[in-house]
Each structure stands twice: as C-alpha cells, then as structure tokens.
JSON list of C-alpha atoms in Angstrom, two decimals:
[
{"chain": "A", "resi": 1, "resn": "UNK", "atom": "CA", "xyz": [-0.11, -0.01, 0.05]},
{"chain": "A", "resi": 2, "resn": "UNK", "atom": "CA", "xyz": [2.91, 2.40, 0.58]},
{"chain": "A", "resi": 3, "resn": "UNK", "atom": "CA", "xyz": [3.57, 2.46, -3.27]},
{"chain": "A", "resi": 4, "resn": "UNK", "atom": "CA", "xyz": [-0.20, 4.19, -3.53]},
{"chain": "A", "resi": 5, "resn": "UNK", "atom": "CA", "xyz": [0.93, 6.60, -0.89]},
{"chain": "A", "resi": 6, "resn": "UNK", "atom": "CA", "xyz": [4.06, 7.46, -2.45]},
{"chain": "A", "resi": 7, "resn": "UNK", "atom": "CA", "xyz": [2.07, 8.25, -5.56]},
{"chain": "A", "resi": 8, "resn": "UNK", "atom": "CA", "xyz": [-0.35, 10.58, -3.86]},
{"chain": "A", "resi": 9, "resn": "UNK", "atom": "CA", "xyz": [2.90, 12.38, -2.01]},
{"chain": "A", "resi": 10, "resn": "UNK", "atom": "CA", "xyz": [4.66, 12.81, -5.08]},
{"chain": "A", "resi": 11, "resn": "UNK", "atom": "CA", "xyz": [2.05, 14.35, -6.81]},
{"chain": "A", "resi": 12, "resn": "UNK", "atom": "CA", "xyz": [1.66, 17.24, -4.64]},
{"chain": "A", "resi": 13, "resn": "UNK", "atom": "CA", "xyz": [5.48, 17.47, -4.12]},
{"chain": "A", "resi": 14, "resn": "UNK", "atom": "CA", "xyz": [5.94, 18.31, -0.46]},
{"chain": "A", "resi": 15, "resn": "UNK", "atom": "CA", "xyz": [8.94, 19.67, 1.18]},
{"chain": "A", "resi": 16, "resn": "UNK", "atom": "CA", "xyz": [8.91, 17.62, 4.03]},
{"chain": "A", "resi": 17, "resn": "UNK", "atom": "CA", "xyz": [7.72, 13.77, 4.66]},
{"chain": "A", "resi": 18, "resn": "UNK", "atom": "CA", "xyz": [7.52, 12.30, 8.13]},
{"chain": "A", "resi": 19, "resn": "UNK", "atom": "CA", "xyz": [6.50, 8.45, 8.38]},
{"chain": "A", "resi": 20, "resn": "UNK", "atom": "CA", "xyz": [5.55, 7.00, 12.08]},
{"chain": "A", "resi": 21, "resn": "UNK", "atom": "CA", "xyz": [5.12, 3.58, 13.07]},
{"chain": "A", "resi": 22, "resn": "UNK", "atom": "CA", "xyz": [3.40, 2.78, 15.97]},
{"chain": "A", "resi": 23, "resn": "UNK", "atom": "CA", "xyz": [2.04, -0.47, 17.88]},
{"chain": "A", "resi": 24, "resn": "UNK", "atom": "CA", "xyz": [2.33, -3.09, 15.45]},
{"chain": "A", "resi": 25, "resn": "UNK", "atom": "CA", "xyz": [5.80, -2.32, 14.34]},
{"chain": "A", "resi": 26, "resn": "UNK", "atom": "CA", "xyz": [7.35, -1.38, 18.07]},
{"chain": "A", "resi": 27, "resn": "UNK", "atom": "CA", "xyz": [6.58, -4.90, 18.91]},
{"chain": "A", "resi": 28, "resn": "UNK", "atom": "CA", "xyz": [6.86, -7.07, 15.81]},
{"chain": "A", "resi": 29, "resn": "UNK", "atom": "CA", "xyz": [9.45, -9.73, 15.93]},
{"chain": "A", "resi": 30, "resn": "UNK", "atom": "CA", "xyz": [10.75, -8.69, 12.25]},
{"chain": "A", "resi": 31, "resn": "UNK", "atom": "CA", "xyz": [10.85, -4.66, 13.15]},
{"chain": "A", "resi": 32, "resn": "UNK", "atom": "CA", "xyz": [14.36, -3.97, 11.56]},
{"chain": "A", "resi": 33, "resn": "UNK", "atom": "CA", "xyz": [13.95, -5.88, 8.69]},
{"chain": "A", "resi": 34, "resn": "UNK", "atom": "CA", "xyz": [10.60, -4.50, 7.97]},
{"chain": "A", "resi": 35, "resn": "UNK", "atom": "CA", "xyz": [12.12, -0.90, 8.71]},
{"chain": "A", "resi": 36, "resn": "UNK", "atom": "CA", "xyz": [15.09, -1.72, 6.25]},
{"chain": "A", "resi": 37, "resn": "UNK", "atom": "CA", "xyz": [12.97, -3.22, 3.59]},
{"chain": "A", "resi": 38, "resn": "UNK", "atom": "CA", "xyz": [10.51, -0.32, 3.83]},
{"chain": "A", "resi": 39, "resn": "UNK", "atom": "CA", "xyz": [13.37, 2.53, 3.84]},
{"chain": "A", "resi": 40, "resn": "UNK", "atom": "CA", "xyz": [15.07, 0.94, 0.91]},
{"chain": "A", "resi": 41, "resn": "UNK", "atom": "CA", "xyz": [11.80, 0.69, -1.31]},
{"chain": "A", "resi": 42, "resn": "UNK", "atom": "CA", "xyz": [10.32, 3.71, -0.56]},
{"chain": "A", "resi": 43, "resn": "UNK", "atom": "CA", "xyz": [13.48, 6.11, 0.37]},
{"chain": "A", "resi": 44, "resn": "UNK", "atom": "CA", "xyz": [11.57, 7.27, 3.62]},
{"chain": "A", "resi": 45, "resn": "UNK", "atom": "CA", "xyz": [12.98, 7.40, 6.94]},
{"chain": "A", "resi": 46, "resn": "UNK", "atom": "CA", "xyz": [10.51, 5.89, 9.45]},
{"chain": "A", "resi": 47, "resn": "UNK", "atom": "CA", "xyz": [10.52, 7.16, 13.27]},
{"chain": "A", "resi": 48, "resn": "UNK", "atom": "CA", "xyz": [9.06, 4.38, 15.25]},
{"chain": "A", "resi": 49, "resn": "UNK", "atom": "CA", "xyz": [7.51, 6.30, 18.27]},
{"chain": "A", "resi": 50, "resn": "UNK", "atom": "CA", "xyz": [6.88, 5.03, 21.66]},
{"chain": "A", "resi": 51, "resn": "UNK", "atom": "CA", "xyz": [3.41, 4.53, 23.18]},
{"chain": "A", "resi": 52, "resn": "UNK", "atom": "CA", "xyz": [3.68, 7.40, 25.40]},
{"chain": "A", "resi": 53, "resn": "UNK", "atom": "CA", "xyz": [4.75, 9.51, 22.25]},
{"chain": "A", "resi": 54, "resn": "UNK", "atom": "CA", "xyz": [1.75, 8.28, 20.69]},
{"chain": "A", "resi": 55, "resn": "UNK", "atom": "CA", "xyz": [-0.36, 9.52, 23.32]},
{"chain": "A", "resi": 56, "resn": "UNK", "atom": "CA", "xyz": [1.29, 12.98, 23.32]},
{"chain": "A", "resi": 57, "resn": "UNK", "atom": "CA", "xyz": [0.77, 13.14, 19.46]},
{"chain": "A", "resi": 58, "resn": "UNK", "atom": "CA", "xyz": [-3.09, 12.00, 19.76]},
{"chain": "A", "resi": 59, "resn": "UNK", "atom": "CA", "xyz": [-3.47, 14.61, 22.21]},
{"chain": "A", "resi": 60, "resn": "UNK", "atom": "CA", "xyz": [-1.73, 17.55, 20.27]},
{"chain": "A", "resi": 61, "resn": "UNK", "atom": "CA", "xyz": [-4.06, 16.39, 17.20]},
{"chain": "A", "resi": 62, "resn": "UNK", "atom": "CA", "xyz": [-7.22, 16.50, 19.31]},
{"chain": "A", "resi": 63, "resn": "UNK", "atom": "CA", "xyz": [-6.22, 19.99, 20.64]},
{"chain": "A", "resi": 64, "resn": "UNK", "atom": "CA", "xyz": [-6.25, 21.46, 17.03]},
{"chain": "A", "resi": 65, "resn": "UNK", "atom": "CA", "xyz": [-9.93, 20.39, 16.82]},
{"chain": "A", "resi": 66, "resn": "UNK", "atom": "CA", "xyz": [-10.96, 21.67, 20.25]},
{"chain": "A", "resi": 67, "resn": "UNK", "atom": "CA", "xyz": [-8.55, 24.33, 21.27]},
{"chain": "A", "resi": 68, "resn": "UNK", "atom": "CA", "xyz": [-9.24, 23.49, 24.62]},
{"chain": "A", "resi": 69, "resn": "UNK", "atom": "CA", "xyz": [-11.20, 20.78, 26.66]},
{"chain": "A", "resi": 70, "resn": "UNK", "atom": "CA", "xyz": [-13.55, 22.98, 28.88]},
{"chain": "A", "resi": 71, "resn": "UNK", "atom": "CA", "xyz": [-14.45, 20.10, 31.10]},
{"chain": "A", "resi": 72, "resn": "UNK", "atom": "CA", "xyz": [-12.29, 17.24, 32.28]},
{"chain": "A", "resi": 73, "resn": "UNK", "atom": "CA", "xyz": [-12.23, 14.58, 29.70]},
{"chain": "A", "resi": 74, "resn": "UNK", "atom": "CA", "xyz": [-10.71, 11.37, 28.61]},
{"chain": "A", "resi": 75, "resn": "UNK", "atom": "CA", "xyz": [-9.56, 10.70, 24.87]},
{"chain": "A", "resi": 76, "resn": "UNK", "atom": "CA", "xyz": [-9.82, 7.28, 23.37]},
{"chain": "A", "resi": 77, "resn": "UNK", "atom": "CA", "xyz": [-7.84, 6.41, 20.51]},
{"chain": "A", "resi": 78, "resn": "UNK", "atom": "CA", "xyz": [-9.03, 2.78, 19.69]},
{"chain": "A", "resi": 79, "resn": "UNK", "atom": "CA", "xyz": [-6.24, 1.34, 17.22]},
{"chain": "A", "resi": 80, "resn": "UNK", "atom": "CA", "xyz": [-5.08, -2.16, 15.64]},
{"chain": "A", "resi": 81, "resn": "UNK", "atom": "CA", "xyz": [-2.27, -2.84, 17.94]},
{"chain": "A", "resi": 82, "resn": "UNK", "atom": "CA", "xyz": [-2.71, -0.46, 20.99]},
{"chain": "A", "resi": 83, "resn": "UNK", "atom": "CA", "xyz": [-5.43, 1.74, 22.57]},
{"chain": "A", "resi": 84, "resn": "UNK", "atom": "CA", "xyz": [-4.62, 5.38, 24.04]},
{"chain": "A", "resi": 85, "resn": "UNK", "atom": "CA", "xyz": [-6.25, 6.92, 26.76]},
{"chain": "A", "resi": 86, "resn": "UNK", "atom": "CA", "xyz": [-5.43, 10.33, 27.77]},
{"chain": "A", "resi": 87, "resn": "UNK", "atom": "CA", "xyz": [-7.31, 12.25, 30.85]},
{"chain": "A", "resi": 88, "resn": "UNK", "atom": "CA", "xyz": [-6.96, 16.02, 29.87]},
{"chain": "A", "resi": 89, "resn": "UNK", "atom": "CA", "xyz": [-8.57, 19.45, 30.95]},
{"chain": "A", "resi": 90, "resn": "UNK", "atom": "CA", "xyz": [-8.14, 22.60, 29.01]},
{"chain": "A", "resi": 91, "resn": "UNK", "atom": "CA", "xyz": [-4.83, 22.40, 27.02]},
{"chain": "A", "resi": 92, "resn": "UNK", "atom": "CA", "xyz": [-3.32, 20.10, 29.87]},
{"chain": "A", "resi": 93, "resn": "UNK", "atom": "CA", "xyz": [-2.73, 16.62, 29.57]},
{"chain": "A", "resi": 94, "resn": "UNK", "atom": "CA", "xyz": [-3.17, 15.15, 32.98]},
{"chain": "A", "resi": 95, "resn": "UNK", "atom": "CA", "xyz": [-2.57, 11.52, 32.26]},
{"chain": "A", "resi": 96, "resn": "UNK", "atom": "CA", "xyz": [-1.79, 9.26, 29.58]},
{"chain": "A", "resi": 97, "resn": "UNK", "atom": "CA", "xyz": [-1.34, 5.46, 28.84]},
{"chain": "A", "resi": 98, "resn": "UNK", "atom": "CA", "xyz": [-1.01, 3.37, 25.66]},
{"chain": "A", "resi": 99, "resn": "UNK", "atom": "CA", "xyz": [-1.69, -0.18, 25.96]},
{"chain": "A", "resi": 100, "resn": "UNK", "atom": "CA", "xyz": [-1.00, -3.02, 23.31]},
{"chain": "A", "resi": 101, "resn": "UNK", "atom": "CA", "xyz": [-5.19, -4.06, 23.50]},
{"chain": "A", "resi": 102, "resn": "UNK", "atom": "CA", "xyz": [-5.48, -3.01, 20.07]},
{"chain": "A", "resi": 103, "resn": "UNK", "atom": "CA", "xyz": [-8.38, -4.62, 18.38]},
{"chain": "A", "resi": 104, "resn": "UNK", "atom": "CA", "xyz": [-6.38, -6.71, 15.69]},
{"chain": "A", "resi": 105, "resn": "UNK", "atom": "CA", "xyz": [-4.48, -8.18, 18.92]},
{"chain": "A", "resi": 106, "resn": "UNK", "atom": "CA", "xyz": [-7.87, -8.71, 20.80]},
{"chain": "A", "resi": 107, "resn": "UNK", "atom": "CA", "xyz": [-9.66, -10.38, 17.61]},
{"chain": "A", "resi": 108, "resn": "UNK", "atom": "CA", "xyz": [-6.73, -12.76, 17.20]},
{"chain": "A", "resi": 109, "resn": "UNK", "atom": "CA", "xyz": [-6.39, -13.50, 21.01]},
{"chain": "A", "resi": 110, "resn": "UNK", "atom": "CA", "xyz": [-10.30, -14.27, 21.27]},
{"chain": "A", "resi": 111, "resn": "UNK", "atom": "CA", "xyz": [-11.88, -16.57, 18.91]},
{"chain": "A", "resi": 112, "resn": "UNK", "atom": "CA", "xyz": [-15.33, -14.57, 18.68]},
{"chain": "A", "resi": 113, "resn": "UNK", "atom": "CA", "xyz": [-18.33, -16.26, 17.38]},
{"chain": "A", "resi": 114, "resn": "UNK", "atom": "CA", "xyz": [-20.34, -14.73, 14.99]},
{"chain": "A", "resi": 115, "resn": "UNK", "atom": "CA", "xyz": [-22.40, -13.07, 16.18]},
{"chain": "A", "resi": 116, "resn": "UNK", "atom": "CA", "xyz": [-20.37, -12.79, 19.28]},
{"chain": "A", "resi": 117, "resn": "UNK", "atom": "CA", "xyz": [-22.05, -14.41, 22.29]},
{"chain": "A", "resi": 118, "resn": "UNK", "atom": "CA", "xyz": [-22.73, -13.20, 25.95]},
{"chain": "A", "resi": 119, "resn": "UNK", "atom": "CA", "xyz": [-19.87, -15.07, 27.84]},
{"chain": "A", "resi": 120, "resn": "UNK", "atom": "CA", "xyz": [-17.44, -13.90, 24.94]},
{"chain": "A", "resi": 121, "resn": "UNK", "atom": "CA", "xyz": [-18.56, -10.04, 25.74]},
{"chain": "A", "resi": 122, "resn": "UNK", "atom": "CA", "xyz": [-18.24, -10.61, 29.39]},
{"chain": "A", "resi": 123, "resn": "UNK", "atom": "CA", "xyz": [-14.62, -12.31, 28.52]},
{"chain": "A", "resi": 124, "resn": "UNK", "atom": "CA", "xyz": [-13.53, -9.00, 26.76]},
{"chain": "A", "resi": 125, "resn": "UNK", "atom": "CA", "xyz": [-15.22, -6.46, 29.33]},
{"chain": "A", "resi": 126, "resn": "UNK", "atom": "CA", "xyz": [-13.03, -8.38, 31.92]},
{"chain": "A", "resi": 127, "resn": "UNK", "atom": "CA", "xyz": [-9.87, -7.95, 29.76]},
{"chain": "A", "resi": 128, "resn": "UNK", "atom": "CA", "xyz": [-10.33, -4.45, 29.02]},
{"chain": "A", "resi": 129, "resn": "UNK", "atom": "CA", "xyz": [-11.06, -3.45, 32.72]},
{"chain": "A", "resi": 130, "resn": "UNK", "atom": "CA", "xyz": [-7.74, -5.41, 33.79]},
{"chain": "A", "resi": 131, "resn": "UNK", "atom": "CA", "xyz": [-5.76, -3.77, 30.98]},
{"chain": "A", "resi": 132, "resn": "UNK", "atom": "CA", "xyz": [-7.09, -0.33, 31.42]},
{"chain": "A", "resi": 133, "resn": "UNK", "atom": "CA", "xyz": [-7.76, -0.05, 35.26]},
{"chain": "A", "resi": 134, "resn": "UNK", "atom": "CA", "xyz": [-5.39, 2.53, 36.03]},
{"chain": "A", "resi": 135, "resn": "UNK", "atom": "CA", "xyz": [-6.83, 4.91, 33.36]},
{"chain": "A", "resi": 136, "resn": "UNK", "atom": "CA", "xyz": [-10.44, 4.10, 34.54]},
{"chain": "A", "resi": 137, "resn": "UNK", "atom": "CA", "xyz": [-9.54, 4.99, 38.39]},
{"chain": "A", "resi": 138, "resn": "UNK", "atom": "CA", "xyz": [-7.74, 7.94, 37.00]},
{"chain": "A", "resi": 139, "resn": "UNK", "atom": "CA", "xyz": [-10.95, 9.19, 34.91]},
{"chain": "A", "resi": 140, "resn": "UNK", "atom": "CA", "xyz": [-12.84, 8.64, 38.34]},
{"chain": "A", "resi": 141, "resn": "UNK", "atom": "CA", "xyz": [-10.40, 10.83, 40.15]},
{"chain": "A", "resi": 142, "resn": "UNK", "atom": "CA", "xyz": [-10.47, 13.75, 38.00]},
{"chain": "A", "resi": 143, "resn": "UNK", "atom": "CA", "xyz": [-14.25, 13.21, 37.49]},
{"chain": "A", "resi": 144, "resn": "UNK", "atom": "CA", "xyz": [-14.35, 12.67, 33.98]},
{"chain": "A", "resi": 145, "resn": "UNK", "atom": "CA", "xyz": [-17.76, 12.57, 32.25]},
{"chain": "A", "resi": 146, "resn": "UNK", "atom": "CA", "xyz": [-16.91, 13.60, 28.61]},
{"chain": "A", "resi": 147, "resn": "UNK", "atom": "CA", "xyz": [-15.32, 10.87, 26.31]},
{"chain": "A", "resi": 148, "resn": "UNK", "atom": "CA", "xyz": [-13.45, 12.06, 23.26]},
{"chain": "A", "resi": 149, "resn": "UNK", "atom": "CA", "xyz": [-13.74, 9.57, 20.68]},
{"chain": "A", "resi": 150, "resn": "UNK", "atom": "CA", "xyz": [-10.89, 9.55, 17.88]},
{"chain": "A", "resi": 151, "resn": "UNK", "atom": "CA", "xyz": [-9.67, 7.23, 14.78]},
{"chain": "A", "resi": 152, "resn": "UNK", "atom": "CA", "xyz": [-11.19, 4.51, 12.85]},
{"chain": "A", "resi": 153, "resn": "UNK", "atom": "CA", "xyz": [-13.76, 2.92, 15.40]},
{"chain": "A", "resi": 154, "resn": "UNK", "atom": "CA", "xyz": [-15.35, 6.14, 16.41]},
{"chain": "A", "resi": 155, "resn": "UNK", "atom": "CA", "xyz": [-15.52, 7.56, 12.61]},
{"chain": "A", "resi": 156, "resn": "UNK", "atom": "CA", "xyz": [-17.34, 4.19, 11.79]},
{"chain": "A", "resi": 157, "resn": "UNK", "atom": "CA", "xyz": [-19.68, 4.54, 14.57]},
{"chain": "A", "resi": 158, "resn": "UNK", "atom": "CA", "xyz": [-20.77, 8.18, 13.61]},
{"chain": "A", "resi": 159, "resn": "UNK", "atom": "CA", "xyz": [-20.74, 7.22, 9.97]},
{"chain": "A", "resi": 160, "resn": "UNK", "atom": "CA", "xyz": [-23.11, 4.65, 10.91]},
{"chain": "A", "resi": 161, "resn": "UNK", "atom": "CA", "xyz": [-25.26, 6.93, 12.89]},
{"chain": "A", "resi": 162, "resn": "UNK", "atom": "CA", "xyz": [-25.20, 9.70, 10.13]},
{"chain": "A", "resi": 163, "resn": "UNK", "atom": "CA", "xyz": [-25.79, 6.95, 7.49]},
{"chain": "A", "resi": 164, "resn": "UNK", "atom": "CA", "xyz": [-23.00, 8.11, 5.27]},
{"chain": "A", "resi": 165, "resn": "UNK", "atom": "CA", "xyz": [-20.36, 6.07, 3.56]},
{"chain": "A", "resi": 166, "resn": "UNK", "atom": "CA", "xyz": [-16.89, 6.01, 5.11]},
{"chain": "A", "resi": 167, "resn": "UNK", "atom": "CA", "xyz": [-14.80, 9.00, 4.29]},
{"chain": "A", "resi": 168, "resn": "UNK", "atom": "CA", "xyz": [-17.90, 11.14, 2.78]},
{"chain": "A", "resi": 169, "resn": "UNK", "atom": "CA", "xyz": [-18.07, 13.15, 6.07]},
{"chain": "A", "resi": 170, "resn": "UNK", "atom": "CA", "xyz": [-15.49, 15.23, 7.58]},
{"chain": "A", "resi": 171, "resn": "UNK", "atom": "CA", "xyz": [-15.51, 16.02, 11.01]},
{"chain": "A", "resi": 172, "resn": "UNK", "atom": "CA", "xyz": [-14.00, 18.53, 13.40]},
{"chain": "A", "resi": 173, "resn": "UNK", "atom": "CA", "xyz": [-16.01, 17.89, 16.29]},
{"chain": "A", "resi": 174, "resn": "UNK", "atom": "CA", "xyz": [-19.44, 16.00, 16.79]},
{"chain": "A", "resi": 175, "resn": "UNK", "atom": "CA", "xyz": [-21.36, 14.92, 19.67]},
{"chain": "A", "resi": 176, "resn": "UNK", "atom": "CA", "xyz": [-22.63, 11.60, 19.82]},
{"chain": "A", "resi": 177, "resn": "UNK", "atom": "CA", "xyz": [-25.90, 11.39, 21.54]},
{"chain": "A", "resi": 178, "resn": "UNK", "atom": "CA", "xyz": [-25.59, 8.35, 24.19]},
{"chain": "A", "resi": 179, "resn": "UNK", "atom": "CA", "xyz": [-29.04, 6.85, 22.83]},
{"chain": "A", "resi": 180, "resn": "UNK", "atom": "CA", "xyz": [-27.52, 6.85, 19.33]},
{"chain": "A", "resi": 181, "resn": "UNK", "atom": "CA", "xyz": [-24.39, 5.08, 20.33]},
{"chain": "A", "resi": 182, "resn": "UNK", "atom": "CA", "xyz": [-26.37, 2.59, 22.35]},
{"chain": "A", "resi": 183, "resn": "UNK", "atom": "CA", "xyz": [-28.43, 1.78, 19.12]},
{"chain": "A", "resi": 184, "resn": "UNK", "atom": "CA", "xyz": [-25.15, 1.40, 17.32]},
{"chain": "A", "resi": 185, "resn": "UNK", "atom": "CA", "xyz": [-23.82, -1.02, 20.06]},
{"chain": "A", "resi": 186, "resn": "UNK", "atom": "CA", "xyz": [-26.88, -3.56, 20.28]},
{"chain": "A", "resi": 187, "resn": "UNK", "atom": "CA", "xyz": [-27.08, -3.49, 16.57]},
{"chain": "A", "resi": 188, "resn": "UNK", "atom": "CA", "xyz": [-23.24, -4.33, 16.06]},
{"chain": "A", "resi": 189, "resn": "UNK", "atom": "CA", "xyz": [-22.97, -6.95, 19.01]},
{"chain": "A", "resi": 190, "resn": "UNK", "atom": "CA", "xyz": [-26.32, -8.68, 17.62]},
{"chain": "A", "resi": 191, "resn": "UNK", "atom": "CA", "xyz": [-24.83, -8.81, 13.94]},
{"chain": "A", "resi": 192, "resn": "UNK", "atom": "CA", "xyz": [-22.93, -11.25, 11.89]},
{"chain": "A", "resi": 193, "resn": "UNK", "atom": "CA", "xyz": [-19.98, -10.37, 9.94]},
{"chain": "A", "resi": 194, "resn": "UNK", "atom": "CA", "xyz": [-22.29, -10.46, 6.67]},
{"chain": "A", "resi": 195, "resn": "UNK", "atom": "CA", "xyz": [-24.82, -8.26, 8.10]},
{"chain": "A", "resi": 196, "resn": "UNK", "atom": "CA", "xyz": [-22.47, -5.69, 9.20]},
{"chain": "A", "resi": 197, "resn": "UNK", "atom": "CA", "xyz": [-20.91, -6.04, 5.77]},
{"chain": "A", "resi": 198, "resn": "UNK", "atom": "CA", "xyz": [-24.07, -4.40, 4.45]},
{"chain": "A", "resi": 199, "resn": "UNK", "atom": "CA", "xyz": [-24.48, -1.79, 7.21]},
{"chain": "A", "resi": 200, "resn": "UNK", "atom": "CA", "xyz": [-24.41, 1.68, 5.76]},
{"chain": "A", "resi": 201, "resn": "UNK", "atom": "CA", "xyz": [-21.34, 3.36, 7.03]},
{"chain": "A", "resi": 202, "resn": "UNK", "atom": "CA", "xyz": [-19.45, 0.48, 7.89]},
{"chain": "A", "resi": 203, "resn": "UNK", "atom": "CA", "xyz": [-15.70, 0.45, 6.84]},
{"chain": "A", "resi": 204, "resn": "UNK", "atom": "CA", "xyz": [-15.11, -3.20, 5.38]},
{"chain": "A", "resi": 205, "resn": "UNK", "atom": "CA", "xyz": [-11.52, -2.84, 7.02]},
{"chain": "A", "resi": 206, "resn": "UNK", "atom": "CA", "xyz": [-13.68, -2.54, 10.35]},
{"chain": "A", "resi": 207, "resn": "UNK", "atom": "CA", "xyz": [-16.14, -5.29, 10.10]},
{"chain": "A", "resi": 208, "resn": "UNK", "atom": "CA", "xyz": [-14.31, -7.41, 12.45]},
{"chain": "A", "resi": 209, "resn": "UNK", "atom": "CA", "xyz": [-12.56, -4.99, 14.53]},
{"chain": "A", "resi": 210, "resn": "UNK", "atom": "CA", "xyz": [-15.67, -2.62, 15.24]},
{"chain": "A", "resi": 211, "resn": "UNK", "atom": "CA", "xyz": [-17.26, -5.36, 17.48]},
{"chain": "A", "resi": 212, "resn": "UNK", "atom": "CA", "xyz": [-14.58, -5.32, 20.38]},
{"chain": "A", "resi": 213, "resn": "UNK", "atom": "CA", "xyz": [-14.08, -1.56, 19.78]},
{"chain": "A", "resi": 214, "resn": "UNK", "atom": "CA", "xyz": [-17.64, -0.94, 20.76]},
{"chain": "A", "resi": 215, "resn": "UNK", "atom": "CA", "xyz": [-17.65, -3.54, 24.02]},
{"chain": "A", "resi": 216, "resn": "UNK", "atom": "CA", "xyz": [-14.61, -1.35, 25.13]},
{"chain": "A", "resi": 217, "resn": "UNK", "atom": "CA", "xyz": [-16.54, 1.98, 24.77]},
{"chain": "A", "resi": 218, "resn": "UNK", "atom": "CA", "xyz": [-19.40, 0.70, 26.12]},
{"chain": "A", "resi": 219, "resn": "UNK", "atom": "CA", "xyz": [-17.39, -0.50, 29.26]},
{"chain": "A", "resi": 220, "resn": "UNK", "atom": "CA", "xyz": [-15.63, 3.16, 29.45]},
{"chain": "A", "resi": 221, "resn": "UNK", "atom": "CA", "xyz": [-19.06, 4.75, 29.61]},
{"chain": "A", "resi": 222, "resn": "UNK", "atom": "CA", "xyz": [-20.40, 2.48, 32.12]},
{"chain": "A", "resi": 223, "resn": "UNK", "atom": "CA", "xyz": [-17.37, 2.28, 34.36]},
{"chain": "A", "resi": 224, "resn": "UNK", "atom": "CA", "xyz": [-16.53, 5.85, 34.59]},
{"chain": "A", "resi": 225, "resn": "UNK", "atom": "CA", "xyz": [-20.08, 7.34, 34.42]},
{"chain": "A", "resi": 226, "resn": "UNK", "atom": "CA", "xyz": [-19.71, 8.99, 30.86]},
{"chain": "A", "resi": 227, "resn": "UNK", "atom": "CA", "xyz": [-22.42, 11.61, 30.03]},
{"chain": "A", "resi": 228, "resn": "UNK", "atom": "CA", "xyz": [-21.23, 13.31, 26.89]},
{"chain": "A", "resi": 229, "resn": "UNK", "atom": "CA", "xyz": [-19.46, 11.55, 23.70]},
{"chain": "A", "resi": 230, "resn": "UNK", "atom": "CA", "xyz": [-17.82, 13.90, 21.34]},
{"chain": "A", "resi": 231, "resn": "UNK", "atom": "CA", "xyz": [-16.29, 12.29, 18.17]},
{"chain": "A", "resi": 232, "resn": "UNK", "atom": "CA", "xyz": [-12.93, 14.11, 16.05]},
{"chain": "A", "resi": 233, "resn": "UNK", "atom": "CA", "xyz": [-11.44, 13.03, 12.94]},
{"chain": "A", "resi": 234, "resn": "UNK", "atom": "CA", "xyz": [-8.29, 14.70, 14.62]},
{"chain": "A", "resi": 235, "resn": "UNK", "atom": "CA", "xyz": [-5.98, 12.35, 16.21]},
{"chain": "A", "resi": 236, "resn": "UNK", "atom": "CA", "xyz": [-2.16, 11.10, 15.77]},
{"chain": "A", "resi": 237, "resn": "UNK", "atom": "CA", "xyz": [-1.88, 12.41, 12.29]},
{"chain": "A", "resi": 238, "resn": "UNK", "atom": "CA", "xyz": [-2.91, 15.76, 13.24]},
{"chain": "A", "resi": 239, "resn": "UNK", "atom": "CA", "xyz": [-0.91, 15.49, 16.01]},
{"chain": "A", "resi": 240, "resn": "UNK", "atom": "CA", "xyz": [2.54, 14.76, 13.87]},
{"chain": "A", "resi": 241, "resn": "UNK", "atom": "CA", "xyz": [1.21, 17.83, 11.86]},
{"chain": "A", "resi": 242, "resn": "UNK", "atom": "CA", "xyz": [1.19, 20.10, 14.83]},
{"chain": "A", "resi": 243, "resn": "UNK", "atom": "CA", "xyz": [4.86, 19.11, 15.73]},
{"chain": "A", "resi": 244, "resn": "UNK", "atom": "CA", "xyz": [5.74, 19.89, 11.96]},
{"chain": "A", "resi": 245, "resn": "UNK", "atom": "CA", "xyz": [4.25, 23.27, 12.56]},
{"chain": "A", "resi": 246, "resn": "UNK", "atom": "CA", "xyz": [6.13, 23.74, 15.82]},
{"chain": "A", "resi": 247, "resn": "UNK", "atom": "CA", "xyz": [9.94, 22.79, 15.59]},
{"chain": "A", "resi": 248, "resn": "UNK", "atom": "CA", "xyz": [11.79, 21.74, 18.18]},
{"chain": "A", "resi": 249, "resn": "UNK", "atom": "CA", "xyz": [9.22, 19.01, 19.44]},
{"chain": "A", "resi": 250, "resn": "UNK", "atom": "CA", "xyz": [11.19, 15.88, 18.90]},
{"chain": "A", "resi": 251, "resn": "UNK", "atom": "CA", "xyz": [10.33, 14.74, 15.25]},
{"chain": "A", "resi": 252, "resn": "UNK", "atom": "CA", "xyz": [12.09, 17.07, 12.97]}
]
C-alpha cells in the first residue's frame, strides 16, 4: 500500500515527508527487517514512536480540533495494535497510557463467535477492565464525564449514525448522543459479519474490529459514568502535523 501513498505524496511535491510507525511495528519480531525493507523501497526514514509519544501526539492532534477541553475529558484512540487513553482538561494532559490492547490483537487473542456471544462479551469486558484499570481509576479521580473519541472505530460509529459512506463526511467535532451510541452498539453485537458488511457507514477494514471496539467503549461509559461523547477526525496524524508546525518538539 505504500506505493499508492508514495504516488499521492509525489503528486503534491511536499517539502517534508514524515513517516511514523506505531504499535504493530514497535512489537514486531521482524521490526528491523521491516523498517530496512520499507526504507530501501520507499526512500522514507521511518520514525518508530513509543506508546507514550503516540499518546502525546494524539493529544496534540485533538487540541487542534478543540483548542481546549472545557471539562475534564478522557480521549480514547482505539487502534489495531494499541489503545491510548489520555485524561485532559483545558490545554493540559493530566495523564496518559498506551496499552497493547488494540483490536487486531484482541480478535487474534479471542476466538469470537459470529455473532459474538454473551460470555465472550463478558470475557472481553474483564480483559479491558484489567488492562485499563489505572486509566479508569484516573478518570474517576478527575471526575471525567466527557469521552472524546478519535480514529477508526469512532469514525465508523458516527458514519453509521449519520448513515453516510466511510470518508464521505469530514468532522472536526461532532457530539454523539448516548442513545445513538447504544443503538449502534446493540445493532453491532447482535450482527453477523455478513450483516455488518451490508450496513451503511461500515468500513470493510473494520468489519471484524468494530465489535470488540464498541464493547470497550461501552465498558468505559458504564465504568466511569460518561455523560457526553464527542467524536473528532483529529488524532495522531494531526498531532504529527502540529509538531511539524512547531519545530523543536522531537520529530523534526
């Protein structure tokens, strides 16, 4: 796929190119071989960022959308390799974590039925609760009632709510009513893979990953007592852009 990306990049002739690798590459057994092969074939220098740096970049990207978070909030970025949870208020990051509990890892770890069974949902809830215990506790301490959701799973959820095709609608911020989230949650956990493929707004690359993702979101809402959800398209990529706009932050 990097050949397609390279064609797009070359079309616009940018002065600077920054390539960031995250969780999947961080923990890969063949990381060095992969980076060398990618570098040799693309000419790009790939920067592998730590989980903490990934969370920091996500926070900076989200701030480009919000300017400041008026109420204490937890930012949740659900990835394939890792999940980042960031507790923030106004323009300050109060706490952050990155756990290797991304949805691609989860579906490889748990052999989920089609559709997912109640006991499997309970197993996933226990897994996520254990992995993100410290994040949940920090949210309670800071009286967090707002969830800011960014990246793929949240994009798909809001596309399904709005009944638009993936990528059709760009959103800086969009509030998600809890009732709408619960409606999508129930629809997804009751569905088969084939049924999800036919759903309006479903991104085909997320057809399997979306089920454990909404189980995590639902757990976070219930455990912390979330009252408001806000989705944003802004996340890691925009955080990298922020650092490129503000030299001296470690990536240049």
